[in-house]
mmCIF file of C-alpha atoms in Angstrom:
data_model
loop_
_atom_site.group_PDB
_atom_site.id
_atom_site.type_symbol
_atom_site.label_atom_id
_atom_site.label_comp_id
_atom_site.label_asym_id
_atom_site.label_seq_id
_atom_site.Cartn_x
_atom_site.Cartn_y
_atom_site.Cartn_z
ATOM 1 C CA MET A 1 99.029 107.538 83.388
ATOM 2 C CA THR A 2 101.305 107.442 80.399
ATOM 3 C CA PHE A 3 104.944 107.239 82.247
ATOM 4 C CA THR A 4 106.277 105.310 84.378
ATOM 5 C CA TYR A 5 109.493 105.324 86.861
ATOM 6 C CA PRO A 6 111.539 103.812 89.634
ATOM 7 C CA LEU A 7 111.598 105.586 92.675
ATOM 8 C CA GLU A 8 112.975 104.734 96.744
ATOM 9 C CA ILE A 9 110.786 105.841 99.351
ATOM 10 C CA VAL A 10 114.192 106.395 101.676
ATOM 11 C CA GLN A 11 111.756 107.895 105.174
ATOM 12 C CA LEU A 12 107.969 108.023 106.189
ATOM 13 C CA LEU A 13 107.392 110.583 108.318
ATOM 14 C CA VAL A 14 104.492 110.552 110.742
ATOM 15 C CA ALA A 15 104.244 113.513 114.018
ATOM 16 C CA PRO A 16 101.130 113.786 115.512
ATOM 17 C CA SER A 17 101.178 117.406 116.458
ATOM 18 C CA HIS A 18 103.724 120.117 115.213
ATOM 19 C CA ALA A 19 107.849 120.119 116.483
ATOM 20 C CA TYR A 20 108.571 123.846 115.401
ATOM 21 C CA PHE A 21 106.580 126.647 115.852
ATOM 22 C CA GLY A 22 106.637 129.945 117.840
ATOM 23 C CA ARG A 23 110.052 131.381 117.691
ATOM 24 C CA SER A 24 112.586 129.139 116.523
ATOM 25 C CA ALA A 25 114.754 130.371 119.730
ATOM 26 C CA ASP A 26 112.711 128.827 121.828
ATOM 27 C CA GLY A 27 114.140 125.091 120.029
ATOM 28 C CA PRO A 28 111.297 122.867 118.672
ATOM 29 C CA ALA A 29 108.570 121.039 120.941
ATOM 30 C CA ASP A 30 109.875 117.595 121.842
ATOM 31 C CA VAL A 31 106.704 116.237 120.013
ATOM 32 C CA PRO A 32 107.195 112.199 118.737
ATOM 33 C CA THR A 33 107.921 111.916 115.997
ATOM 34 C CA LEU A 34 107.990 108.518 113.826
ATOM 35 C CA HIS A 35 109.641 106.795 111.203
ATOM 36 C CA PRO A 36 107.241 103.266 109.950
ATOM 37 C CA GLU A 37 108.351 101.021 107.844
ATOM 38 C CA SER A 38 104.803 102.291 106.053
ATOM 39 C CA VAL A 39 101.830 104.301 106.460
ATOM 40 C CA GLU A 40 98.000 103.895 105.268
ATOM 41 C CA VAL A 41 97.276 106.970 102.927
ATOM 42 C CA VAL A 42 93.561 107.707 103.536
ATOM 43 C CA GLU A 43 91.482 109.499 100.482
ATOM 44 C CA GLY A 44 90.679 113.184 101.232
ATOM 45 C CA LYS A 45 92.768 112.896 104.137
ATOM 46 C CA GLY A 46 96.386 112.496 104.002
ATOM 47 C CA ILE A 47 98.078 110.065 106.379
ATOM 48 C CA ARG A 48 97.112 108.646 109.192
ATOM 49 C CA GLY A 49 98.240 109.328 112.735
ATOM 50 C CA ASP A 50 99.903 112.392 111.104
ATOM 51 C CA ARG A 51 99.213 116.531 111.939
ATOM 52 C CA PHE A 52 98.001 117.294 109.158
ATOM 53 C CA PHE A 53 95.278 115.246 108.865
ATOM 54 C CA GLY A 54 91.407 114.881 108.317
ATOM 55 C CA VAL A 55 92.609 118.894 108.945
ATOM 56 C CA ARG A 56 90.364 120.351 106.109
ATOM 57 C CA ALA A 57 92.380 123.645 105.907
ATOM 58 C CA HIS A 58 95.148 120.717 104.522
ATOM 59 C CA THR A 59 93.533 118.202 102.796
ATOM 60 C CA GLU A 60 94.691 119.792 99.390
ATOM 61 C CA ALA A 61 98.311 119.638 101.765
ATOM 62 C CA ALA A 62 98.404 116.788 103.824
ATOM 63 C CA VAL A 63 101.196 114.737 102.013
ATOM 64 C CA SER A 64 104.448 116.856 101.889
ATOM 65 C CA PHE A 65 107.520 115.291 99.282
ATOM 66 C CA LEU A 66 111.201 115.787 99.386
ATOM 67 C CA ALA A 67 113.946 114.237 96.931
ATOM 68 C CA ILE A 68 117.176 113.166 99.790
ATOM 69 C CA GLU A 69 119.048 114.804 95.950
ATOM 70 C CA ALA A 70 116.891 118.412 96.761
ATOM 71 C CA TRP A 71 117.813 117.729 100.527
ATOM 72 C CA GLU A 72 120.990 116.936 100.289
ATOM 73 C CA ALA A 73 122.325 119.486 98.441
ATOM 74 C CA ALA A 74 121.262 122.085 99.692
ATOM 75 C CA THR A 75 121.921 121.456 103.445
ATOM 76 C CA THR A 76 125.744 120.826 101.241
ATOM 77 C CA ALA A 77 125.554 124.283 100.076
ATOM 78 C CA ALA A 78 124.328 126.484 102.816
ATOM 79 C CA ASN A 79 127.005 123.572 105.302
ATOM 80 C CA GLY A 80 129.890 123.852 102.940
ATOM 81 C CA GLY A 81 130.197 120.342 102.718
ATOM 82 C CA PRO A 82 127.728 117.485 103.659
ATOM 83 C CA TRP A 83 126.000 117.982 106.258
ATOM 84 C CA GLN A 84 125.854 114.693 109.130
ATOM 85 C CA GLY A 85 122.308 115.279 110.186
ATOM 86 C CA GLU A 86 119.624 113.539 109.650
ATOM 87 C CA VAL A 87 116.234 114.176 107.356
ATOM 88 C CA SER A 88 113.883 114.438 109.222
ATOM 89 C CA VAL A 89 114.366 117.675 110.420
ATOM 90 C CA ALA A 90 113.034 118.616 107.188
ATOM 91 C CA ARG A 91 109.440 117.153 108.372
ATOM 92 C CA ARG A 92 108.142 115.854 105.129
ATOM 93 C CA ASN A 93 105.790 113.169 105.237
ATOM 94 C CA VAL A 94 107.424 110.754 102.160
ATOM 95 C CA VAL A 95 111.535 111.096 101.100
ATOM 96 C CA THR A 96 111.689 109.935 97.811
ATOM 97 C CA ARG A 97 115.558 109.567 95.623
ATOM 98 C CA GLY A 98 115.133 109.516 91.981
ATOM 99 C CA LEU A 99 111.844 111.531 91.772
ATOM 100 C CA GLU A 100 111.531 114.461 90.103
ATOM 101 C CA LEU A 101 108.851 116.521 92.459
ATOM 102 C CA ASP A 102 108.379 119.664 90.061
ATOM 103 C CA PRO A 103 105.927 118.649 87.099
ATOM 104 C CA LEU A 104 103.806 116.820 89.334
ATOM 105 C CA ARG A 105 102.444 120.712 90.716
ATOM 106 C CA GLY A 106 98.742 120.542 89.362
ATOM 107 C CA GLU A 107 99.074 116.945 87.606
ATOM 108 C CA ASP A 108 97.381 113.599 89.356
ATOM 109 C CA PHE A 109 100.071 110.896 90.030
ATOM 110 C CA ALA A 110 100.099 107.652 91.854
ATOM 111 C CA ILE A 111 102.759 105.842 93.784
ATOM 112 C CA ASP A 112 103.119 101.765 93.850
ATOM 113 C CA THR A 113 105.623 100.162 96.984
ATOM 114 C CA GLY A 114 103.876 97.168 96.505
ATOM 115 C CA ASP A 115 100.347 96.876 97.847
ATOM 116 C CA GLY A 116 99.067 99.424 95.087
ATOM 117 C CA PRO A 117 99.134 103.055 93.567
ATOM 118 C CA VAL A 118 98.189 105.474 95.993
ATOM 119 C CA LEU A 119 97.025 108.207 93.870
ATOM 120 C CA PHE A 120 98.017 112.378 94.934
ATOM 121 C CA ARG A 121 96.764 115.467 93.259
ATOM 122 C CA GLY A 122 99.946 117.780 93.525
ATOM 123 C CA GLY A 123 100.332 120.636 95.063
ATOM 124 C CA ARG A 124 101.813 124.180 95.807
ATOM 125 C CA PRO A 125 105.162 123.860 96.750
ATOM 126 C CA ALA A 126 106.395 123.085 100.328
ATOM 127 C CA HIS A 127 108.328 125.804 101.035
ATOM 128 C CA PRO A 128 110.773 126.123 103.894
ATOM 129 C CA CYS A 129 110.783 128.282 107.113
ATOM 130 C CA ALA A 130 112.805 129.893 109.542
ATOM 131 C CA TRP A 131 113.681 126.422 111.355
ATOM 132 C CA MET A 132 115.798 124.805 109.136
ATOM 133 C CA ASP A 133 118.139 127.003 109.929
ATOM 134 C CA ARG A 134 118.151 126.525 113.495
ATOM 135 C CA MET A 135 117.530 122.576 112.756
ATOM 136 C CA VAL A 136 120.416 122.448 110.356
ATOM 137 C CA VAL A 137 122.452 126.071 109.622
ATOM 138 C CA ASP A 138 122.999 129.298 108.845
ATOM 139 C CA GLY A 139 121.578 129.649 104.969
ATOM 140 C CA THR A 140 119.765 126.261 104.909
ATOM 141 C CA ARG A 141 116.600 128.011 104.519
ATOM 142 C CA LYS A 142 117.611 129.897 101.428
ATOM 143 C CA ALA A 143 119.257 127.353 100.327
ATOM 144 C CA LEU A 144 116.313 124.721 100.327
ATOM 145 C CA ILE A 145 113.800 128.162 98.540
ATOM 146 C CA GLY A 146 112.771 125.957 95.231
ATOM 147 C CA ARG A 147 114.135 122.806 96.557
ATOM 148 C CA GLY A 148 111.774 122.306 99.942
ATOM 149 C CA GLY A 149 109.456 119.625 98.305
ATOM 150 C CA LEU A 150 106.024 119.968 96.975
ATOM 151 C CA ARG A 151 102.542 118.722 99.110
ATOM 152 C CA ALA A 152 99.487 116.944 97.305
ATOM 153 C CA GLY A 153 96.207 115.827 97.931
ATOM 154 C CA VAL A 154 95.166 111.905 98.407
ATOM 155 C CA LEU A 155 92.764 111.253 95.846
ATOM 156 C CA GLY A 156 92.832 107.768 96.009
ATOM 157 C CA SER A 157 93.707 105.499 99.249
ATOM 158 C CA GLY A 158 96.394 103.311 100.028
ATOM 159 C CA VAL A 159 99.668 101.732 101.813
ATOM 160 C CA LEU A 160 103.029 103.291 100.554
ATOM 161 C CA ARG A 161 106.094 101.606 102.339
ATOM 162 C CA VAL A 162 109.936 102.758 102.664
ATOM 163 C CA GLY A 163 111.845 100.756 99.620
ATOM 164 C CA PRO A 164 111.437 100.420 95.944
ATOM 165 C CA GLY A 165 108.309 102.129 94.041
ATOM 166 C CA VAL A 166 107.177 103.306 90.218
ATOM 167 C CA VAL A 167 105.506 106.461 90.002
ATOM 168 C CA LEU A 168 103.111 106.932 87.536
ATOM 169 C CA SER A 169 102.583 109.879 86.382
ATOM 170 C CA PRO A 170 100.714 111.692 83.134
ATOM 171 C CA VAL A 171 104.112 114.049 82.445
ATOM 172 C CA PRO A 172 107.996 113.048 81.764
ATOM 173 C CA LEU A 173 109.990 113.249 85.090
ATOM 174 C CA ASP A 174 113.801 113.253 84.960
ATOM 175 C CA ALA A 175 115.678 111.692 87.992
ATOM 176 C CA ALA A 176 118.745 113.886 87.076
ATOM 177 C CA ARG A 177 116.266 117.201 88.064
ATOM 178 C CA SER A 178 115.730 115.828 91.336
ATOM 179 C CA ALA A 179 118.094 118.843 93.031
ATOM 180 C CA ASP A 180 117.611 121.235 90.796
ATOM 181 C CA SER A 181 116.416 124.926 92.234
ATOM 182 C CA VAL A 182 112.613 125.782 91.108
ATOM 183 C CA ARG A 183 111.216 129.581 90.830
ATOM 184 C CA ARG A 184 107.817 128.562 89.905
ATOM 185 C CA ALA A 185 105.871 129.784 93.350
ATOM 186 C CA GLN A 186 101.806 128.301 92.488
ATOM 187 C CA PRO A 187 101.181 124.968 92.315
ATOM 188 C CA LEU A 188 100.881 124.214 87.714
ATOM 189 C CA GLY A 189 97.331 125.131 86.020
ATOM 190 C CA HIS A 190 95.674 121.681 83.523
#
């Protein structure tokens, strides 16, 4: 990896089942959602205990990332001012600060929060769903388009922790662009 940048993991989320399915008018399912201080990330499977762990259809997108800067920009735009709710309603596994996600699509990258690097392959964007209008405020889904995060596969096992760390990237990143809306829909190719 050519570039090393600081980052912070703001929140980790592990949910053994889906909270958002069916019609949003019915409300979210009452499912356990954990916000651990650390998670075990397993090569080819995802985050141990999460709803996508080992699900064959999701192995290339088993872990979802969201930049807190993008979340704050989108929810502020939709709400007409700062939104006071929790980022956990986005249902993303790893919420970061200081990490531009879009250039990592189609790239192998690593995150190290003190226990050694965990290797990922950036995949498709994590598109927002209609539930965001119900869980935050009308207009949130639209404001999150291009800012919903990144899905990634796991290429190397390890542990991620809430707190400071580094990202090891083969491409240049700019933390100042973490909140930017990006309009490309597919992973970037090599």
